[in-house]
PDB file of C-alpha atoms in Angstrom:
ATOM      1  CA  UNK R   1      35.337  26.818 -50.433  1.00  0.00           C
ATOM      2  CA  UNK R   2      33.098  27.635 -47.302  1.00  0.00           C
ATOM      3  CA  UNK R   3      31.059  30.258 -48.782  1.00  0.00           C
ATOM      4  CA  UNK R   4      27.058  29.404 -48.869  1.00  0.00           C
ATOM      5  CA  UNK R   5      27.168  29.479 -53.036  1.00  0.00           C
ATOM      6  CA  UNK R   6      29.052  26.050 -53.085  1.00  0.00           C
ATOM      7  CA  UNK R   7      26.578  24.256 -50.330  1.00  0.00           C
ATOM      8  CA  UNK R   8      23.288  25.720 -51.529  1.00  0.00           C
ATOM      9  CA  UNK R   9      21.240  26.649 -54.256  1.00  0.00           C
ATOM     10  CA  UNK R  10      19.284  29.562 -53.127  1.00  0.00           C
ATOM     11  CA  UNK R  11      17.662  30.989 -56.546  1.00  0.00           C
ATOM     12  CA  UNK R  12      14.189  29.789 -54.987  1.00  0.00           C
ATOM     13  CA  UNK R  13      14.572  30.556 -51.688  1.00  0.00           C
ATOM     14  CA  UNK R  14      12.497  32.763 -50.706  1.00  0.00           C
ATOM     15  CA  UNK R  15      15.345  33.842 -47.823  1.00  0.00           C
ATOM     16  CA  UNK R  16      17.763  33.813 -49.662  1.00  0.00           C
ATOM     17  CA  UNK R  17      19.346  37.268 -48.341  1.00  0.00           C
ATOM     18  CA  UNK R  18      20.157  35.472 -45.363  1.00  0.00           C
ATOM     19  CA  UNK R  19      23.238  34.696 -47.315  1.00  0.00           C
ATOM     20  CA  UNK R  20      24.192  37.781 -48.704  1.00  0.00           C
ATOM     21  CA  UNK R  21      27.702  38.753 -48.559  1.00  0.00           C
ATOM     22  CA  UNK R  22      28.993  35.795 -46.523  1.00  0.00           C
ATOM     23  CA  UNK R  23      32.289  34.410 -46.683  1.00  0.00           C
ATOM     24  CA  UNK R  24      31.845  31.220 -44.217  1.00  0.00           C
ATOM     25  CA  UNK R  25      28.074  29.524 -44.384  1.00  0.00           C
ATOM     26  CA  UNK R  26      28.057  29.384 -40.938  1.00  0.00           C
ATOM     27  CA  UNK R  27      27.788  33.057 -40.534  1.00  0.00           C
ATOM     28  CA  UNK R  28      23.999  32.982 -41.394  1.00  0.00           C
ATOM     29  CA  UNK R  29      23.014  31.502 -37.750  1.00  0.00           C
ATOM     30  CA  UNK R  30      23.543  34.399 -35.539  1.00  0.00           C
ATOM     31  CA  UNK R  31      21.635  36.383 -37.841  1.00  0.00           C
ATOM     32  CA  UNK R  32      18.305  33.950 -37.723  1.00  0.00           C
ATOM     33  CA  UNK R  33      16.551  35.841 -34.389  1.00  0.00           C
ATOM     34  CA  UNK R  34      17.424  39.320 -35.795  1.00  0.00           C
ATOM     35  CA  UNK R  35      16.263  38.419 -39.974  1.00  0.00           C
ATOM     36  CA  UNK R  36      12.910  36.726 -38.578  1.00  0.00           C
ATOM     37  CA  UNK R  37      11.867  39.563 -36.247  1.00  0.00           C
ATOM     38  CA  UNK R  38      12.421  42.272 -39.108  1.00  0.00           C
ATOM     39  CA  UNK R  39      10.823  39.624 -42.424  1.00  0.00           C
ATOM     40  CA  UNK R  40       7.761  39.354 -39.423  1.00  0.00           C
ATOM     41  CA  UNK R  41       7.579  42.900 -38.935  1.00  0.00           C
ATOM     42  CA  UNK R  42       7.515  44.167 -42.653  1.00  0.00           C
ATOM     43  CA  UNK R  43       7.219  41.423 -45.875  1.00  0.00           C
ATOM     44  CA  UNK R  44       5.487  38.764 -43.718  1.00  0.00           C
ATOM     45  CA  UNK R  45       3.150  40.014 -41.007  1.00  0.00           C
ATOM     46  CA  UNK R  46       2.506  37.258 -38.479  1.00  0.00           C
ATOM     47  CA  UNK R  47      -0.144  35.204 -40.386  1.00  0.00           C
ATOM     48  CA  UNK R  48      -1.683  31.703 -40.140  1.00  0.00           C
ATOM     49  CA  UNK R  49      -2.772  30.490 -43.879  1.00  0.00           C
ATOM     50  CA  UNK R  50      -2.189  27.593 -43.541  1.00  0.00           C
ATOM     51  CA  UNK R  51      -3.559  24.691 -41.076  1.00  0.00           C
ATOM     52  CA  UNK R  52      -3.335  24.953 -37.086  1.00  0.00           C
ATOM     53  CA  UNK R  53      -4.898  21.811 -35.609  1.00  0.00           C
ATOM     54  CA  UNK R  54      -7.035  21.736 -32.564  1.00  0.00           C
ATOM     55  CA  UNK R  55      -4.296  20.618 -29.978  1.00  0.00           C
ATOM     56  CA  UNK R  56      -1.399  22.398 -31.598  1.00  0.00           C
ATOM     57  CA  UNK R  57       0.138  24.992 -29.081  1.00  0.00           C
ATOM     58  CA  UNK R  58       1.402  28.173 -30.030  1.00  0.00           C
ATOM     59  CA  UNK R  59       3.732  30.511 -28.378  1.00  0.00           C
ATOM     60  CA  UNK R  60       4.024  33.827 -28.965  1.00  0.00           C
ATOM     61  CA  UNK R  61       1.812  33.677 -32.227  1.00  0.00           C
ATOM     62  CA  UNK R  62       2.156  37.095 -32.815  1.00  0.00           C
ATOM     63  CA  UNK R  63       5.747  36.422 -34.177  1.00  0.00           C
ATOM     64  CA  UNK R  64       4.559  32.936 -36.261  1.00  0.00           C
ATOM     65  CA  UNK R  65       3.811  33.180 -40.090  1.00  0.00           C
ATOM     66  CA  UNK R  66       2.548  29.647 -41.420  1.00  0.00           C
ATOM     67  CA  UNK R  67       2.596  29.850 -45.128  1.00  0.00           C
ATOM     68  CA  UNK R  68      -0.381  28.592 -47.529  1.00  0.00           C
ATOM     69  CA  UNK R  69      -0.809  24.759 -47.303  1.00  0.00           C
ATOM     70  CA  UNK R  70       0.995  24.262 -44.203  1.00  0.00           C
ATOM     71  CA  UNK R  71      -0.172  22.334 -41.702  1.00  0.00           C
ATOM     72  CA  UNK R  72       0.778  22.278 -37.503  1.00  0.00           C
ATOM     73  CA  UNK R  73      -0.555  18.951 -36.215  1.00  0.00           C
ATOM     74  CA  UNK R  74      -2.488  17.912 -32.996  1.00  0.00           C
ATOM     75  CA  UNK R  75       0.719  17.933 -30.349  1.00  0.00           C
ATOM     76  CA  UNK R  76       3.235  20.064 -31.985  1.00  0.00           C
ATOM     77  CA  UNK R  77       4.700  22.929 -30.008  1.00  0.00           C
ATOM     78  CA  UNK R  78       5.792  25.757 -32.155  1.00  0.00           C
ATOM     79  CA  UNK R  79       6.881  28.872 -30.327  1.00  0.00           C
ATOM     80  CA  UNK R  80       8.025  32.572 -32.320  1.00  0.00           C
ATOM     81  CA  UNK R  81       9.581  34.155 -34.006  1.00  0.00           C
ATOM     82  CA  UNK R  82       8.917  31.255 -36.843  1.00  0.00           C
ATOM     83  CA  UNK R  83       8.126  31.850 -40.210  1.00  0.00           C
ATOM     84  CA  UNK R  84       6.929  28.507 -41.945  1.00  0.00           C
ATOM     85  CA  UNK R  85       6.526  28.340 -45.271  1.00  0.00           C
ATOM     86  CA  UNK R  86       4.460  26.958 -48.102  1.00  0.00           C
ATOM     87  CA  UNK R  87       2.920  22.927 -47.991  1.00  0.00           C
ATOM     88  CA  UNK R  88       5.251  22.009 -44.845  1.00  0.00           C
ATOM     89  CA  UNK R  89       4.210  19.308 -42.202  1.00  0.00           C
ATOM     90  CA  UNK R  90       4.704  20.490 -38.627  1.00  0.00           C
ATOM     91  CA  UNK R  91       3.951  17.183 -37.310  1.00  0.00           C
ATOM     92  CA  UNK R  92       2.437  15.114 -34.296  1.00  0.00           C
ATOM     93  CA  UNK R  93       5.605  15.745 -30.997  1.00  0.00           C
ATOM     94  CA  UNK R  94       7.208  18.427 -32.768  1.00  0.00           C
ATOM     95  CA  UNK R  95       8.890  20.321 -30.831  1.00  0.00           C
ATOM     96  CA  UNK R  96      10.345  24.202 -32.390  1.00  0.00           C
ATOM     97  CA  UNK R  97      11.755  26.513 -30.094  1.00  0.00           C
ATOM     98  CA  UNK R  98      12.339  29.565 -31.650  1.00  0.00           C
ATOM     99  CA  UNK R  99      14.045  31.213 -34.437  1.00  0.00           C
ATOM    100  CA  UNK R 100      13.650  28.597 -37.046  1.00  0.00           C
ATOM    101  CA  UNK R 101      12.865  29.325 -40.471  1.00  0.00           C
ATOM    102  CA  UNK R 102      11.429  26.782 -42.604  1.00  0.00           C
ATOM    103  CA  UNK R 103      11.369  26.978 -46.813  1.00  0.00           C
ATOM    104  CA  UNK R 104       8.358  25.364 -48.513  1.00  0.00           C
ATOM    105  CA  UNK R 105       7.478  21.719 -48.632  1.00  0.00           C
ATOM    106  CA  UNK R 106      10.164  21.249 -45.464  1.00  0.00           C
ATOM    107  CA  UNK R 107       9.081  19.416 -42.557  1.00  0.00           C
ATOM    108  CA  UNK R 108       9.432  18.807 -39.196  1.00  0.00           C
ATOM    109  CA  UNK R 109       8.710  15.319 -37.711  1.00  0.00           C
ATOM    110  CA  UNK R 110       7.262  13.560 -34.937  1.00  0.00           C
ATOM    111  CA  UNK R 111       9.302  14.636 -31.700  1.00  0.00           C
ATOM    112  CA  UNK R 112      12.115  16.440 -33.626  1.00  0.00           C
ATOM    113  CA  UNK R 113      13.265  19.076 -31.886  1.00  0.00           C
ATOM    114  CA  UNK R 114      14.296  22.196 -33.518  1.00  0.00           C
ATOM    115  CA  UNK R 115      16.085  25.473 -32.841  1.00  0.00           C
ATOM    116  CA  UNK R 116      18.140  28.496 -34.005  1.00  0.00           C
ATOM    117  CA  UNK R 117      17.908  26.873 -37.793  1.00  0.00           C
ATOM    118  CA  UNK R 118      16.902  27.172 -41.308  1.00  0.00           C
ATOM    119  CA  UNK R 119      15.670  24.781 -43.468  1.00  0.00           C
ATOM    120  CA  UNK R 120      16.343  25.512 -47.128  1.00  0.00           C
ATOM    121  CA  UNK R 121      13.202  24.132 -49.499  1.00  0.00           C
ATOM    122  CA  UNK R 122      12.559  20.418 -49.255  1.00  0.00           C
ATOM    123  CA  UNK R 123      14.323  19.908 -46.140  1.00  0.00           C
ATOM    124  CA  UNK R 124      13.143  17.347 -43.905  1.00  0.00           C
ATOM    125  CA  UNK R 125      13.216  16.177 -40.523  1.00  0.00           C
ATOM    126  CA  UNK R 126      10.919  13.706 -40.120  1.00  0.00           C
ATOM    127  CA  UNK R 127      11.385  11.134 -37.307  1.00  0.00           C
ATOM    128  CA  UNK R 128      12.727  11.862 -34.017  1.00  0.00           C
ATOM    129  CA  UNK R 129      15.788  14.122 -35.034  1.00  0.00           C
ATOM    130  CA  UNK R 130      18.009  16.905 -33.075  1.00  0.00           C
ATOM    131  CA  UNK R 131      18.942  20.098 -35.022  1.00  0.00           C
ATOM    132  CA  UNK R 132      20.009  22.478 -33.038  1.00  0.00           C
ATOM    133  CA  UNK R 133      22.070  26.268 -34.986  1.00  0.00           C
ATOM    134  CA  UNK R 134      21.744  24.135 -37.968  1.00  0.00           C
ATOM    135  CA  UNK R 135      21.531  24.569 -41.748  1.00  0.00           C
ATOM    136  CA  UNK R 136      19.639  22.101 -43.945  1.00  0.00           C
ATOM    137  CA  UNK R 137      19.760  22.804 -47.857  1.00  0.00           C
ATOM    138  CA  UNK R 138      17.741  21.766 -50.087  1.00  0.00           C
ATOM    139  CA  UNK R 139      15.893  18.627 -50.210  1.00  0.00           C
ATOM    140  CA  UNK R 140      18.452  17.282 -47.171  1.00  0.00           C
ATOM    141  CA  UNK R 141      16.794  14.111 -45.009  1.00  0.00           C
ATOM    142  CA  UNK R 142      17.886  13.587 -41.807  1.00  0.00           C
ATOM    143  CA  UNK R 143      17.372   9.252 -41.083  1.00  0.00           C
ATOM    144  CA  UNK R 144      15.497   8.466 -38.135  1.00  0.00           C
ATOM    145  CA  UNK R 145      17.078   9.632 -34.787  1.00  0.00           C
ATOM    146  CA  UNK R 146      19.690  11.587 -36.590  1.00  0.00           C
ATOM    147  CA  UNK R 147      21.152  14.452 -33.829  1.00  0.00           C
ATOM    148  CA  UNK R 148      22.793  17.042 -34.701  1.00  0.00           C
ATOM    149  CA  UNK R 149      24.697  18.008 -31.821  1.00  0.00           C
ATOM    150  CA  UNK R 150      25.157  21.917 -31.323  1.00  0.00           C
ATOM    151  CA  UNK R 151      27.317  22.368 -28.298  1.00  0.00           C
ATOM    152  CA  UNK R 152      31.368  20.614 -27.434  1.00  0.00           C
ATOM    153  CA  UNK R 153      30.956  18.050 -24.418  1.00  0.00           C
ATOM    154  CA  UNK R 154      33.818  19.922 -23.407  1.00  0.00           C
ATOM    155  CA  UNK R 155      32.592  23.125 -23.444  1.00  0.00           C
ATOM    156  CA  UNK R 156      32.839  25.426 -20.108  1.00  0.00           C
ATOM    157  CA  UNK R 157      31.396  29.391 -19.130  1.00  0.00           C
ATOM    158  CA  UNK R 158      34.917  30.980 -18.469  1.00  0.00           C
ATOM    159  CA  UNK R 159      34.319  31.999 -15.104  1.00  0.00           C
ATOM    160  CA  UNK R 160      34.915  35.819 -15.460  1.00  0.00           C
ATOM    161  CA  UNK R 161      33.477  36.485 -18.691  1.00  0.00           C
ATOM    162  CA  UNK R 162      30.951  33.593 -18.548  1.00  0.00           C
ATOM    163  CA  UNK R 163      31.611  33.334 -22.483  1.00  0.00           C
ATOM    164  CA  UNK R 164      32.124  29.888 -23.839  1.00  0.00           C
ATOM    165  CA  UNK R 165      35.295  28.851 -26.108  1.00  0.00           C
ATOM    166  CA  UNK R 166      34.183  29.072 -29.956  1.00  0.00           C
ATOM    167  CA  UNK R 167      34.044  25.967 -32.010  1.00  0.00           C
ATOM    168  CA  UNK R 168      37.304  25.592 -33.990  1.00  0.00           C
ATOM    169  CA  UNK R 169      37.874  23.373 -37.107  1.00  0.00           C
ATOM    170  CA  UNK R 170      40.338  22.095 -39.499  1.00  0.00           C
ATOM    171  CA  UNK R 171      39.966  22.500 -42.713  1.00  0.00           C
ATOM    172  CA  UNK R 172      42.392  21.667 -45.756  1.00  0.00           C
ATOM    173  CA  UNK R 173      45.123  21.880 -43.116  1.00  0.00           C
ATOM    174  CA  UNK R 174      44.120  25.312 -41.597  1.00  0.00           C
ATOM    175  CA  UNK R 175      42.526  25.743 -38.063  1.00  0.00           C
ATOM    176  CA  UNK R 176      39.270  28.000 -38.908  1.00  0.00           C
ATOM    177  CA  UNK R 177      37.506  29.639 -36.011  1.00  0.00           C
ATOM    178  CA  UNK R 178      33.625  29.919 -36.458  1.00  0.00           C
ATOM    179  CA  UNK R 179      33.409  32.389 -33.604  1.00  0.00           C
ATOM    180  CA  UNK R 180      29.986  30.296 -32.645  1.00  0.00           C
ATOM    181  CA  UNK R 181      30.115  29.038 -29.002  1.00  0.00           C
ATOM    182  CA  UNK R 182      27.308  26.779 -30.495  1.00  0.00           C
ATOM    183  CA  UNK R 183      27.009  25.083 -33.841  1.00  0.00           C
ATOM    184  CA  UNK R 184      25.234  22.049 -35.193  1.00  0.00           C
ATOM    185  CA  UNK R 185      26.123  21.086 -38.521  1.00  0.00           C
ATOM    186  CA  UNK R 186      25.499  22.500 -41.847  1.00  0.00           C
ATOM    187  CA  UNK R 187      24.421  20.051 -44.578  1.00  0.00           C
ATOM    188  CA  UNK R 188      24.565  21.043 -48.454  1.00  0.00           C
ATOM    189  CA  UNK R 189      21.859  20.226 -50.751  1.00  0.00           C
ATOM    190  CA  UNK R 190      20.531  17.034 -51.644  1.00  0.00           C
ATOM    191  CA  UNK R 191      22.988  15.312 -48.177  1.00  0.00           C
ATOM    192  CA  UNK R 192      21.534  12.743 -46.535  1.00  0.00           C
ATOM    193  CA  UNK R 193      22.200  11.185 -43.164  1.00  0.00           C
ATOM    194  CA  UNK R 194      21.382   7.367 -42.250  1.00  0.00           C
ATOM    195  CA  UNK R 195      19.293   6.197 -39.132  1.00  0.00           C
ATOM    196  CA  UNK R 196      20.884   7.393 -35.482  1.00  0.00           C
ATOM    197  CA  UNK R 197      23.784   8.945 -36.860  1.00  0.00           C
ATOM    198  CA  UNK R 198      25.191  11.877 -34.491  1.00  0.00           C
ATOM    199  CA  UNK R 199      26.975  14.965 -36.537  1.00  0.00           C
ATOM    200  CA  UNK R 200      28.892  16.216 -33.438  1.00  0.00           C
ATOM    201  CA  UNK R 201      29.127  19.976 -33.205  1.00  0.00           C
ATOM    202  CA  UNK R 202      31.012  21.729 -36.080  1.00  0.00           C
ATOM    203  CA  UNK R 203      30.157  19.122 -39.099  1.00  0.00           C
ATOM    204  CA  UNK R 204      30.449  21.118 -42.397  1.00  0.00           C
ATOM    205  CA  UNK R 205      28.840  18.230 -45.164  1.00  0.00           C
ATOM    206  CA  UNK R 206      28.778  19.746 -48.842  1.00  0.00           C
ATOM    207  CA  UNK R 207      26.360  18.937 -51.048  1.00  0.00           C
ATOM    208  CA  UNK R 208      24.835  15.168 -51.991  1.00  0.00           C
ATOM    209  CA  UNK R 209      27.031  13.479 -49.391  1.00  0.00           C
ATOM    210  CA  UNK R 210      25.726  10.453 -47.587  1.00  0.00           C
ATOM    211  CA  UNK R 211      26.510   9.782 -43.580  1.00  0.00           C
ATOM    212  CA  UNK R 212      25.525   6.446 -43.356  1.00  0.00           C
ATOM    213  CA  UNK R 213      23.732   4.923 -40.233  1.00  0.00           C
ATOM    214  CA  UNK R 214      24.960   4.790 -36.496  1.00  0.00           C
ATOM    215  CA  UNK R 215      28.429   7.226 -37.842  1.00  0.00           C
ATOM    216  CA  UNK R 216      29.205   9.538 -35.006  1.00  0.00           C
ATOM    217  CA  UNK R 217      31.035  12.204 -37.078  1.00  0.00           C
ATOM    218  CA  UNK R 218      33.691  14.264 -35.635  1.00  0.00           C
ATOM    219  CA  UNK R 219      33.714  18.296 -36.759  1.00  0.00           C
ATOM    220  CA  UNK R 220      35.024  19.233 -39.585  1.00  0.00           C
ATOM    221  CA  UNK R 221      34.827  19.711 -43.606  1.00  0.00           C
ATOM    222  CA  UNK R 222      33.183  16.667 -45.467  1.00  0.00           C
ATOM    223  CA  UNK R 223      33.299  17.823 -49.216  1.00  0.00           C
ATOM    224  CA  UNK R 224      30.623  16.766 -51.569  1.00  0.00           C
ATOM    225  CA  UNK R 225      30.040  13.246 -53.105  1.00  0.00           C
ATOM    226  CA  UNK R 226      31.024  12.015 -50.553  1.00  0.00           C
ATOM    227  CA  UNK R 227      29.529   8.405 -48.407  1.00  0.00           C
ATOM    228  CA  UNK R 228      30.735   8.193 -44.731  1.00  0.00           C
ATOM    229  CA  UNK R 229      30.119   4.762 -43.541  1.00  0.00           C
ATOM    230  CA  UNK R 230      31.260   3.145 -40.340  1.00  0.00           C
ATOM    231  CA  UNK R 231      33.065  -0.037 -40.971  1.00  0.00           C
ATOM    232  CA  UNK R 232      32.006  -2.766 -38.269  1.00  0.00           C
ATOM    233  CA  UNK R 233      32.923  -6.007 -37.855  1.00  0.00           C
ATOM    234  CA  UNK R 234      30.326  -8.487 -36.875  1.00  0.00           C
ATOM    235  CA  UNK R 235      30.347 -12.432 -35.530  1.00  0.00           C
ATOM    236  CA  UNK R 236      27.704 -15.199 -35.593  1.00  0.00           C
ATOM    237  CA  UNK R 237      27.901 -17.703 -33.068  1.00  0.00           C
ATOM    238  CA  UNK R 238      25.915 -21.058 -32.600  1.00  0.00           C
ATOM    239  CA  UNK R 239      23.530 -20.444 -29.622  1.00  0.00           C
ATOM    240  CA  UNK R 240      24.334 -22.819 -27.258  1.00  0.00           C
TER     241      UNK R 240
END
């Protein structure tokens, strides 16, 4: 029930292989660094087709590929290895830090941060969002100020083997460990989250599930069709 098939359609993906042979969805983010570095070194040489504005600021551009139609706006910070793909919007404050890959039309807003994710085609993250060893499938929209939280509060460096704990969740009844130290959330296809909701670190959402505004979700499995809304009582009083 955790296997990538049942979160994401990835027929038109164009990274699909990302995916290959994976029992737990999760299992694609360690792989992100090591998959962009080889795609950039053999199918897609470091190109810029698409649109750099004057202002945008580039690091290591040598291991960037911005696909046909793209566009990086004035004031977006995109740094390698990236591979963008085709008609996305790296907008005004963005802010990508590295091994990100982006499917077409997917885009990433004004001062959303990004890192250590993919974006499956369609995805968007358009206003002041967090995604940090995250998944987006297709056609997910993260709500304004949406964060999704990549690393336990309580998490500590062991002090001999400086290795953090790995994040640990419950699913069906079982205890599953991901083996990640650090893990956002992973959000099936067509999800959607409401305005400055937080997906703590570990949030599995399946497909065309809605996490409605100001939820802070705790880890877990959230299966699909699913709305998540916080329940909130609220008064009116006569101002005095």
């Amino acid at each position: 029930m955790l296997q990538p098939r049942l979160f994401f359609d990835l027929s038109a993906f164009a990274h699909a292989a990302l995916f290959d042979d994976l029992a737990f969805v999760w299992q694609a983010l360690p792989a992100i660094g090591a998959y962009a570095r080889t795609q950039l070194a053999t199918a897609y040489q470091p190109a810029l087709l698409g649109t750099v504005a004057t202002g945008a600021y580039l690091v290591n551009p040598e291991l960037i590929y911005l696909g046909e139609g793209s566009i990086i706006e004035p004031g977006a910070y995109v740094a390698g290895p990236c591979i963008i793909g085709r008609h996305c919007e790296i907008r005004h404050g963005a802010y990508v830090r590295g091994d990100v890959i982006l499917g077409d039309d997917s885009i990433i807003g004004h001062a959303s941060e990004v890192k250590n994710s993919i974006f499956l085609n369609g995805a968007h993250a358009p206003h002041f969002a967090y995604v940090g060893d995250s998944i987006l499938g297709n056609r997910v929209n993260l709500g304004a100020g949406t964060k999704l939280s990549n690393l336990a509060l309580t998490s500590q460096k062991d002090p001999t083997t400086r290795q953090r704990s790995t994040i640990r969740l419950e699913v069906n009844g079982q205890m599953v460990d991901t083996g990640l130290a650090k893990m956002g959330a992973i959000m099936g296809d067509d999800a959607q989250t409401g305005c400055n909701s937080v997906l703590n670190p570990g949030c599995i959402i399946g497909p065309r599930t809605l996490i409605y505004a100001n939820v802070s979700l705790r880890k877990g499995y959230y299966p699909a069709d699913t709305i998540v809304k916080l329940e909130q009582g609220i008064s009116m009083l006569p101002r005095m």
